[in-house]
PDB file of C-alpha atoms in Angstrom:
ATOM      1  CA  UNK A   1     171.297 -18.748  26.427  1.00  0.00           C
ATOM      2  CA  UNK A   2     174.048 -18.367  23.625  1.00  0.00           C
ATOM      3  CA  UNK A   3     176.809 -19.178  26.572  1.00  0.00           C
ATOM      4  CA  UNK A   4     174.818 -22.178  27.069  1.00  0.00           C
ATOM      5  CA  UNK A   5     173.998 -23.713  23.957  1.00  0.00           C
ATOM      6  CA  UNK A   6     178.123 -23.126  23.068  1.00  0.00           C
ATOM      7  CA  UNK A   7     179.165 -24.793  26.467  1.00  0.00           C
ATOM      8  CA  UNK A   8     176.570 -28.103  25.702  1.00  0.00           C
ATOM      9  CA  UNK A   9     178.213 -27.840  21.829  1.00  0.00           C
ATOM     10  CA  UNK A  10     181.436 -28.221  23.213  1.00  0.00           C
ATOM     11  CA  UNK A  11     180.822 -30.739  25.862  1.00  0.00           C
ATOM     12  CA  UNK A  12     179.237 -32.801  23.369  1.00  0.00           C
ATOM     13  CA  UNK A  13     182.478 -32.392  20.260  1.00  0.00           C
ATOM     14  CA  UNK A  14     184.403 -33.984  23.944  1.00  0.00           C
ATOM     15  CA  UNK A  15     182.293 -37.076  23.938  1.00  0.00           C
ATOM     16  CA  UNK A  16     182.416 -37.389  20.691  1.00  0.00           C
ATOM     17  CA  UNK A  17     186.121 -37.136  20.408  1.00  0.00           C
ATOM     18  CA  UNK A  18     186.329 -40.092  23.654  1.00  0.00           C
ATOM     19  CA  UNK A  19     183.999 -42.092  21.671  1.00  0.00           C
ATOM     20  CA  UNK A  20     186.854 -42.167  18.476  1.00  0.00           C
ATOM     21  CA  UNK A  21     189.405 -42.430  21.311  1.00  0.00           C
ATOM     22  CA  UNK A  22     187.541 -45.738  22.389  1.00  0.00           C
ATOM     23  CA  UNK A  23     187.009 -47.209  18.967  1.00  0.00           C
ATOM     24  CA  UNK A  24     190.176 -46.639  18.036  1.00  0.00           C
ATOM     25  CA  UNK A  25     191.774 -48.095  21.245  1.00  0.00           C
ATOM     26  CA  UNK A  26     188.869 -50.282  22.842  1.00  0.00           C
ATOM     27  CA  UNK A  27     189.956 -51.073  26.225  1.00  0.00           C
ATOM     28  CA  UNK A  28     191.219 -47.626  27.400  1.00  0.00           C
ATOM     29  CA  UNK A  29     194.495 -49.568  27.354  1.00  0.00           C
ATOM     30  CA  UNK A  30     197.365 -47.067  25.459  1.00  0.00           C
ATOM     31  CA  UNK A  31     200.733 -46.987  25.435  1.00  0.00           C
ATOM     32  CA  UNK A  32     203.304 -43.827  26.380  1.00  0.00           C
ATOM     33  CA  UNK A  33     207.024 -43.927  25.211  1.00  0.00           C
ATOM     34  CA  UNK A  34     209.807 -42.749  27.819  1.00  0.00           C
ATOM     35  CA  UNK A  35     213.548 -43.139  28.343  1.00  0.00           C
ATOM     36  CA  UNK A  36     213.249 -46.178  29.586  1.00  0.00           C
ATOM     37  CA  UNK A  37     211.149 -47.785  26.900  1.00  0.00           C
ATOM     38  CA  UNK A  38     207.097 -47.936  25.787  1.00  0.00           C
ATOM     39  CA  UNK A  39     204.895 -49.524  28.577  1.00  0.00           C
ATOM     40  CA  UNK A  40     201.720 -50.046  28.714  1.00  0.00           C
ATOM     41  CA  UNK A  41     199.226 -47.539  30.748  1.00  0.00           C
ATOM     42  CA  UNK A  42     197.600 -50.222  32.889  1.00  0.00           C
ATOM     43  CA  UNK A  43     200.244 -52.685  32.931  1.00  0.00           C
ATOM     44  CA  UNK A  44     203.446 -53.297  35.768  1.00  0.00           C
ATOM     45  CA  UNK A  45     206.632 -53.442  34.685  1.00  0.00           C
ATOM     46  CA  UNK A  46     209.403 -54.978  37.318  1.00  0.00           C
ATOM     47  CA  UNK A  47     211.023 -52.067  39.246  1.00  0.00           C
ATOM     48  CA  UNK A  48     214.600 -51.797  38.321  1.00  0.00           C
ATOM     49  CA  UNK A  49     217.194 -52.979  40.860  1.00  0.00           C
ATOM     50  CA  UNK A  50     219.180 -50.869  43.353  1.00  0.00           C
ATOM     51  CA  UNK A  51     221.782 -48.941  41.896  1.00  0.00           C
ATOM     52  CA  UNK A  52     225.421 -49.909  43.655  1.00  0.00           C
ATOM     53  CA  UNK A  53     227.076 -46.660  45.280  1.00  0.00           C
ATOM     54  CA  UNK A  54     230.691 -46.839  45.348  1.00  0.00           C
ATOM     55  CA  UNK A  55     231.695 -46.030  48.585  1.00  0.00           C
ATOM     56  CA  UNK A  56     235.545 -46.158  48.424  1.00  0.00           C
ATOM     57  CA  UNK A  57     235.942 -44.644  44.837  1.00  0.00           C
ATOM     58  CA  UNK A  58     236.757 -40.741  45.041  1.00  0.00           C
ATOM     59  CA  UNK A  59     233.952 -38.827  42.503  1.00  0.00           C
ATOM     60  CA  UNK A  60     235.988 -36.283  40.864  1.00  0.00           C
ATOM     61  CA  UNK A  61     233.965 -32.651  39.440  1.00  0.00           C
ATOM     62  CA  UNK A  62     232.665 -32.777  35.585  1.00  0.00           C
ATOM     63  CA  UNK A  63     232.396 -28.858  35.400  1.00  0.00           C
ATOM     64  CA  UNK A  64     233.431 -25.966  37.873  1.00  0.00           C
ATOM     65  CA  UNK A  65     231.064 -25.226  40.452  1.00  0.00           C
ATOM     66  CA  UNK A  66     229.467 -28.730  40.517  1.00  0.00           C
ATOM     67  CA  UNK A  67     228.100 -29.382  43.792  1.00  0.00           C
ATOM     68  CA  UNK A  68     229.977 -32.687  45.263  1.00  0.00           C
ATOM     69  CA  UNK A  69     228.709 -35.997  44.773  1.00  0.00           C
ATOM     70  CA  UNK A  70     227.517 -38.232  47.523  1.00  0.00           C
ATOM     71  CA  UNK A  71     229.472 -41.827  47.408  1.00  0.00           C
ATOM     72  CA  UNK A  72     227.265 -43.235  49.089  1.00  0.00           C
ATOM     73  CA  UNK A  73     223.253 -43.585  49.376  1.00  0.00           C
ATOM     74  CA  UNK A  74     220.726 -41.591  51.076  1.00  0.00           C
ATOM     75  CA  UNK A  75     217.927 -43.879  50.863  1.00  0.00           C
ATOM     76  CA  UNK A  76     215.420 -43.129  54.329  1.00  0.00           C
ATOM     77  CA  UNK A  77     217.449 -39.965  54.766  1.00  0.00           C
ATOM     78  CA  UNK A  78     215.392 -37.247  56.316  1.00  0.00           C
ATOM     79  CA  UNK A  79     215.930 -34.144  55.735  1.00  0.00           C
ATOM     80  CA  UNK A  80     212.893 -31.878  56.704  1.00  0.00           C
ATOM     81  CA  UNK A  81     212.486 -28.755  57.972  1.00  0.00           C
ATOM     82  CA  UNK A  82     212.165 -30.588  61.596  1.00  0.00           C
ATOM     83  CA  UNK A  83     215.868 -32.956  60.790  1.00  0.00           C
ATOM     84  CA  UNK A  84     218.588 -33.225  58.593  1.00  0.00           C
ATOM     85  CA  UNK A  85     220.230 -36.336  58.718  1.00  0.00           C
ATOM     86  CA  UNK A  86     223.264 -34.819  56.309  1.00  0.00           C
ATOM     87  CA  UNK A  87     224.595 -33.074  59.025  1.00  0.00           C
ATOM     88  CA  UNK A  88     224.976 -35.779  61.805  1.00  0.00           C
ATOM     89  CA  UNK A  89     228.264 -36.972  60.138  1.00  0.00           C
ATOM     90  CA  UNK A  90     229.023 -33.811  57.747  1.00  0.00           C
ATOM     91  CA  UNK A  91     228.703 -30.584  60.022  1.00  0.00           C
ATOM     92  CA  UNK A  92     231.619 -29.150  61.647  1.00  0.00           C
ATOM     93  CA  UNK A  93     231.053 -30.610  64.818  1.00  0.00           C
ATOM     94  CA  UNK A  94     230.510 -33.786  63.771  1.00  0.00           C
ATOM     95  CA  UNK A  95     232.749 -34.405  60.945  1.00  0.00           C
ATOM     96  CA  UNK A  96     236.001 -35.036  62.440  1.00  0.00           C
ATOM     97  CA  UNK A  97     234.820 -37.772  64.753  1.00  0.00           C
ATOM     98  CA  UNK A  98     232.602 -39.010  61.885  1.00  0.00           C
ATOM     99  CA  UNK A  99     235.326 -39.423  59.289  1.00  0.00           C
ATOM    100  CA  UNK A 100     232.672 -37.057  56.792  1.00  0.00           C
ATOM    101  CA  UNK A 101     233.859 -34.436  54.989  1.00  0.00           C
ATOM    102  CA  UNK A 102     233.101 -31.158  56.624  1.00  0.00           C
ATOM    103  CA  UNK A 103     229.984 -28.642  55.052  1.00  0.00           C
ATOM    104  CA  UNK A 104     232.225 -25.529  53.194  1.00  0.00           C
ATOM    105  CA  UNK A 105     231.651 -22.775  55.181  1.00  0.00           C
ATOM    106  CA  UNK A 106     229.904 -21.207  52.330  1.00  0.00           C
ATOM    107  CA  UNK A 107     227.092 -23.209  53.414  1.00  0.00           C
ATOM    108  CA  UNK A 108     227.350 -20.975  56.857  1.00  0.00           C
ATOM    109  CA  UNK A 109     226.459 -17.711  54.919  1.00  0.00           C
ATOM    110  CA  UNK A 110     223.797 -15.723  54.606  1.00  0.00           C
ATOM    111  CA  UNK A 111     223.275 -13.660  51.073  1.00  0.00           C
ATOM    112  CA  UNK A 112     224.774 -10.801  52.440  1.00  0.00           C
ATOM    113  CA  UNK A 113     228.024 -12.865  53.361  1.00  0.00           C
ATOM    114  CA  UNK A 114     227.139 -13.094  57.059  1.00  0.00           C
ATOM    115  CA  UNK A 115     228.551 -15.657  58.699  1.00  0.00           C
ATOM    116  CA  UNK A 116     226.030 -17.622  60.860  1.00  0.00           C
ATOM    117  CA  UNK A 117     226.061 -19.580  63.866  1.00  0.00           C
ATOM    118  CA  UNK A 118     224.400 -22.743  62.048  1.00  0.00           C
ATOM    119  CA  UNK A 119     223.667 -23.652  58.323  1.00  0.00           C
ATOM    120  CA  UNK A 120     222.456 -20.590  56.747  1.00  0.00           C
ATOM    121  CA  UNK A 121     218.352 -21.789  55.256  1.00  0.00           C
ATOM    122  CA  UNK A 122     219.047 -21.519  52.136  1.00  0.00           C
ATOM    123  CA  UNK A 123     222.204 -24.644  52.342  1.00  0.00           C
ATOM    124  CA  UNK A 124     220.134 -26.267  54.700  1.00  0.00           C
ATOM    125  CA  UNK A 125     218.582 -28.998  52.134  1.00  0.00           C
ATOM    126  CA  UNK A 126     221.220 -30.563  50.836  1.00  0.00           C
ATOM    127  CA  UNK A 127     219.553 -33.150  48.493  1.00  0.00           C
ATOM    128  CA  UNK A 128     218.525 -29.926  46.324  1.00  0.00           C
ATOM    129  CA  UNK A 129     222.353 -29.876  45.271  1.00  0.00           C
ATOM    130  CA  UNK A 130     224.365 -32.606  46.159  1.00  0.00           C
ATOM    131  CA  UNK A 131     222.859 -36.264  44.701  1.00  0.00           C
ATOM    132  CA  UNK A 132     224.104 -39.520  45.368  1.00  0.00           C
ATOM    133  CA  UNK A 133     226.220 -41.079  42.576  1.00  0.00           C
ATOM    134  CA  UNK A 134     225.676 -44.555  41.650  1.00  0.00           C
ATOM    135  CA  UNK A 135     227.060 -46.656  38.825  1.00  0.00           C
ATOM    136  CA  UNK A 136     224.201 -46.868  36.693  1.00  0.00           C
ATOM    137  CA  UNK A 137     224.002 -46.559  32.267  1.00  0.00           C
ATOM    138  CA  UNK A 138     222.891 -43.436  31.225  1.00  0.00           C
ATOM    139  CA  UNK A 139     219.425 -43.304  29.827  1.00  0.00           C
ATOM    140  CA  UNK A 140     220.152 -41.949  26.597  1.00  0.00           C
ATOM    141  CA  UNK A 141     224.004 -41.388  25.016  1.00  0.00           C
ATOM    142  CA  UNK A 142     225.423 -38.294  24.775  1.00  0.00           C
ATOM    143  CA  UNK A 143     228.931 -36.626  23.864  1.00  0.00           C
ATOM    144  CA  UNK A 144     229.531 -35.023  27.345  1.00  0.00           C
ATOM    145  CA  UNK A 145     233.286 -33.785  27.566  1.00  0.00           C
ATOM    146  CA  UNK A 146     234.380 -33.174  31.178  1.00  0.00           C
ATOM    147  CA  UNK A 147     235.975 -29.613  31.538  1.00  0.00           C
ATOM    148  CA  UNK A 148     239.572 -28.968  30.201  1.00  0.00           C
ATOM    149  CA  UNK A 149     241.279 -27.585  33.252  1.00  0.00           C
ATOM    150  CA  UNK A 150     239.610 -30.601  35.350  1.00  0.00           C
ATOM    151  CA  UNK A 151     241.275 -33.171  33.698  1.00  0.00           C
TER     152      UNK A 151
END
């Protein structure tokens, strides 16, 4: 009975606190802030336009290990567990006759450091790594400073 009588006294302090909600913003209509500006919650802003991917400009490495950029887009790319579209141009036996850079043949090892026959699981999504590189603004500024030795 005490379990009960605390559940109703809480479901009612809810109510109550939708009812201020509603006086205080009658409509339901509120607004949320982001990176890309306030908007309101049941209002449609214009999607932004395409980004432009620079296909003949060479993307050079910010910081050691980075993953390489794509130069060009991946929009309808699939890569499932039933295709990968990456490696029609960029796998070994494809890449020469596709003019695509070849996969490292890191991407052919296992954890122990067993090379495989074919792209070890764990390489096999490339979109978890490598992203497409468009020439967009940044959304907010920052002081980034490119590594020293990749200058």
């Amino acid at each position: 009975m005490k379990k009960l009588l605390i559940t109703l006294l809480s479901v009612g302090a809810m109510i109550a606190g939708v009812a201020q909600a509603e006086l205080e913003n009658p409509g339901g209509i509120g607004g949320v802030e982001s990176l890309r500006g306030a908007s309101e919650l049941e209002s449609t802003r214009p999607a932004d336009d395409f980004k432009k991917f620079p296909r003949e400009q060479v993307l050079e490495s910010d910081f050691v290990y980075q993953p390489p950029l794509i130069p060009h887009s991946t929009r309808s790319y699939e890569v499932s567990l039933n295709a990968n579209k990456c490696l029609s141009c960029h796998s070994w036996k494809n890449a020469k006759e596709m003019g695509a850079t070849k996969i490292s043949v890191t991407h052919y090892m296992n954890r122990e450091d067993a090379v495989l026959a074919d792209v070890s699981p764990r390489r096999y999504f490339c979109l978890q790594c490598h992203v497409p590189q468009a020439n967009a603004k940044p959304l907010i500024e920052n002081e980034y400073q490119r590594v020293e030795s990749l200058r």
